[in-house]
Amino acid sequence: MAEGGAGRCDALIIGAGHNGLVCAAYLAAAGLKVTVLERRAVVGGAAVTEEFHPGFRNSVASYTVSLLNPKVIRDLDLPGHGLKVVERRLSNFLPTADGRYIVTGGGRTHAEVAKFSTRDAARLADYGERLEAIADVLRDLVLTTPPNALEGSWREALPELVRAARLGGRVRKLDMEQRRELLALFSMSAGDYLDNFFESDPIKAVYGFDGIVGNYASPYTPGSAYVLLHHVFGEVNGKRGAWGHAIGGMGAITQAMARAAVARGVDIRVDTPVREVLVEGDRAVGVVTESGETLRAAAVISNLNPRLLYTKMFAPQALPPQFRDHMSHYRCGSGTFRMNVALKELPDFTCLPGKSVADHHTAGIILAPTLRYMERAYFDAREHGWSRAPIVELVIPSTLDDSLAPAGRHVASLFCQHVAPTLPNGESWDTHRETVADLMIDTVNAYAPNFKAAVLGRQIMSPLDLERTFGLVNGDIMHGVLSLDQLFSARPMLGFGNYRGPLTGLYMCGAGTHPGGGVTGAPGHNAAHEIIGDFRRGRVRRVA
Ligand SMILES: Cc1cc2nc3c(=O)[nH]c(=O)nc-3n(C[C@H](O)[C@H](O)[C@H](O)COP(=O)(O)OP(=O)(O)OC[C@H]3O[C@@H](n4cnc5c(N)ncnc54)[C@H](O)[C@@H]3O)c2cc1C
């Protein structure tokens, strides 16, 4: 469609990340004519599978699945479009500093925790139940548009009051103890929360890791308990809290989404970066691409990090100055360094020897033995630019999926925390990426001494590489820090928490909106719901 603006569409989506694709599929299912414009040659955003070394493919950015919403899977019939997700045999494997280890999942958590503390093992059930009760609240809210903070007439305020009342109703279902838990999880640090339950380091480290994943903070930073919660509301094939692997990698998810969207009539154009959103008066009316093509649409929907959208895609006078100023301070930077490695053989861990595929090789392997270690890593990174004793999660998807590497070989994802989103003293990540990559390999090698020699090829993504490749501002994997001031009704900004931008016809559908980052499909789903409502109410009119 749409050469030089000749064919207008109802909805134009900037970015074919998974949320852009989900949004597109829902809009098209509602009968709208939808075009998606993607900057890269491949759809999927941070959920893609690519060949990073000859013969070796991997999920090059996001690498493990759990949060993908079951309703989105059903509505888009993702299994019918080729998606198959398998569970890991174990959830996590964590070598300890004294040469022992703990594994969780696969029915082994209780016995494994008891190796370190029978008291902690006895408290596991209580911990799980309390967390689940609050995770349930989050699950209920994930596919809900947050009440929007509005100034204006009662007509506009009324629907928001109804939403707020619904939210209040959901919280009222919790008993007083659970409400206290809710408050704790939304405000406390993951470390303090876990210290209240457990005494032994290994289980606190396994659970606490979720509090600093994609969160450039100490596990003792207030608010990190929410990040922990954010990582447990998912499920794999109906099993709550589990993490799994999409056969073919994360790209299999977004390829299935793209097929679902195309089957509904969506036009997806890759290699089409958008340069600017076109504004007439107080309306967004289309976009101009980097090649100078103009495309017009009734609704312009952004899948981009909101800070990227509002600071780079508008003429300065097109947005209210206060709004623009606020968005220029929207906090981004998850402290993430990501590597993919092609392996000659599996890591042979000193604490659990063996080079043949064993259960622990299928787990999320956490190399960070204690919460204190994680805290030190954060402060070191703040001071030095990266932690010299870093946190690495190693995931080896080829142990569950033989489509990724040649027979007998393997691919591994190294998901590394903490590195500074931007380096001190104005230094560039391009200067230090190889040094830090060596450090990450050495860190794994300290636990599995055959690792370094097994590496046949590696792909490095510093925060700057993540920004350049995927458009992730400061390399932020979540499209903005998951802190209270940037969550729920305040994501990305109070007054704009309902997927609408500050101009008529302008919407947001990416991870910078509720419920935030992760491959959930939820922002895309919720945005589509709001946009379809606006078309039905005539707030935006079909042009196609
Ligand atoms: C290294 C890393 C590891 C992660 N690990 C996990 C994980 O294991 N599990 C999990 O659930 N989540 C993980 N995440 C988080 C998750 O991948 C993201 O939060 C999620 O993919 C965001 O999806 P999105 O569709 O909102 O945006 P994105 O995936 O960022 O998509 C935005 C799209 O917009 C495109 N774009 C940018 N600028 C333009 C332009 N000017 N014109 C046109 N298109 C443009 C981009 O190319 C991209 O395709 C990880 C992320 C990263 C980066």
PDB file of N, CA, C and O in Angstrom, residues 89-90 346 352-363 399:
ATOM      1  N   ARG A  89      14.213 -28.332  31.818  1.00  0.00           N
ATOM      2  CA  ARG A  89      14.089 -29.464  32.744  1.00  0.00           C
ATOM      3  C   ARG A  89      14.259 -29.010  34.193  1.00  0.00           C
ATOM      4  O   ARG A  89      13.703 -29.604  35.110  1.00  0.00           O
ATOM      5  N   LEU A  90      15.056 -27.978  34.391  1.00  0.00           N
ATOM      6  CA  LEU A  90      15.196 -27.360  35.715  1.00  0.00           C
ATOM      7  C   LEU A  90      15.038 -25.843  35.534  1.00  0.00           C
ATOM      8  O   LEU A  90      15.350 -25.323  34.456  1.00  0.00           O
ATOM      9  N   LEU A 346      29.811 -28.576  25.658  1.00  0.00           N
ATOM     10  CA  LEU A 346      29.098 -27.971  26.787  1.00  0.00           C
ATOM     11  C   LEU A 346      30.050 -27.626  27.924  1.00  0.00           C
ATOM     12  O   LEU A 346      31.077 -28.302  28.097  1.00  0.00           O
ATOM     13  N   LEU A 352      29.604 -29.698  39.295  1.00  0.00           N
ATOM     14  CA  LEU A 352      28.671 -30.697  38.774  1.00  0.00           C
ATOM     15  C   LEU A 352      29.208 -31.157  37.423  1.00  0.00           C
ATOM     16  O   LEU A 352      28.746 -30.738  36.367  1.00  0.00           O
ATOM     17  N   PRO A 353      30.249 -32.012  37.457  1.00  0.00           N
ATOM     18  CA  PRO A 353      30.992 -32.316  36.227  1.00  0.00           C
ATOM     19  C   PRO A 353      30.160 -33.054  35.180  1.00  0.00           C
ATOM     20  O   PRO A 353      29.173 -33.716  35.503  1.00  0.00           O
ATOM     21  N   GLY A 354      30.599 -32.919  33.942  1.00  0.00           N
ATOM     22  CA  GLY A 354      29.965 -33.634  32.834  1.00  0.00           C
ATOM     23  C   GLY A 354      29.794 -32.741  31.624  1.00  0.00           C
ATOM     24  O   GLY A 354      29.421 -31.575  31.757  1.00  0.00           O
ATOM     25  N   LYS A 355      30.102 -33.314  30.433  1.00  0.00           N
ATOM     26  CA  LYS A 355      29.977 -32.535  29.203  1.00  0.00           C
ATOM     27  C   LYS A 355      28.829 -33.029  28.328  1.00  0.00           C
ATOM     28  O   LYS A 355      28.593 -32.491  27.253  1.00  0.00           O
ATOM     29  N   SER A 356      28.133 -34.089  28.775  1.00  0.00           N
ATOM     30  CA  SER A 356      26.941 -34.527  28.040  1.00  0.00           C
ATOM     31  C   SER A 356      25.761 -33.743  28.588  1.00  0.00           C
ATOM     32  O   SER A 356      25.770 -33.358  29.769  1.00  0.00           O
ATOM     33  N   VAL A 357      24.741 -33.567  27.743  1.00  0.00           N
ATOM     34  CA  VAL A 357      23.591 -32.761  28.186  1.00  0.00           C
ATOM     35  C   VAL A 357      22.994 -33.359  29.452  1.00  0.00           C
ATOM     36  O   VAL A 357      22.592 -34.521  29.481  1.00  0.00           O
ATOM     37  N   ALA A 358      22.968 -32.563  30.501  1.00  0.00           N
ATOM     38  CA  ALA A 358      22.339 -32.983  31.762  1.00  0.00           C
ATOM     39  C   ALA A 358      21.316 -31.913  32.135  1.00  0.00           C
ATOM     40  O   ALA A 358      21.307 -30.826  31.560  1.00  0.00           O
ATOM     41  N   ASP A 359      20.469 -32.239  33.117  1.00  0.00           N
ATOM     42  CA  ASP A 359      19.385 -31.309  33.462  1.00  0.00           C
ATOM     43  C   ASP A 359      19.888 -29.888  33.728  1.00  0.00           C
ATOM     44  O   ASP A 359      19.278 -28.911  33.286  1.00  0.00           O
ATOM     45  N   HIS A 360      21.016 -29.781  34.448  1.00  0.00           N
ATOM     46  CA  HIS A 360      21.463 -28.428  34.822  1.00  0.00           C
ATOM     47  C   HIS A 360      21.891 -27.614  33.599  1.00  0.00           C
ATOM     48  O   HIS A 360      21.852 -26.390  33.629  1.00  0.00           O
ATOM     49  N   HIS A 361      22.263 -28.294  32.515  1.00  0.00           N
ATOM     50  CA  HIS A 361      22.628 -27.544  31.298  1.00  0.00           C
ATOM     51  C   HIS A 361      21.402 -26.894  30.651  1.00  0.00           C
ATOM     52  O   HIS A 361      21.544 -25.971  29.846  1.00  0.00           O
ATOM     53  N   THR A 362      20.215 -27.381  30.951  1.00  0.00           N
ATOM     54  CA  THR A 362      18.994 -26.803  30.340  1.00  0.00           C
ATOM     55  C   THR A 362      18.444 -25.645  31.166  1.00  0.00           C
ATOM     56  O   THR A 362      17.485 -24.991  30.765  1.00  0.00           O
ATOM     57  N   ALA A 363      19.036 -25.415  32.342  1.00  0.00           N
ATOM     58  CA  ALA A 363      18.490 -24.411  33.280  1.00  0.00           C
ATOM     59  C   ALA A 363      19.036 -23.016  32.971  1.00  0.00           C
ATOM     60  O   ALA A 363      19.961 -22.850  32.181  1.00  0.00           O
ATOM     61  N   THR A 399      20.477 -27.213  24.139  1.00  0.00           N
ATOM     62  CA  THR A 399      20.241 -28.446  24.902  1.00  0.00           C
ATOM     63  C   THR A 399      18.780 -28.864  24.818  1.00  0.00           C
ATOM     64  O   THR A 399      18.427 -29.991  25.191  1.00  0.00           O
TER      65      THR A 399
END
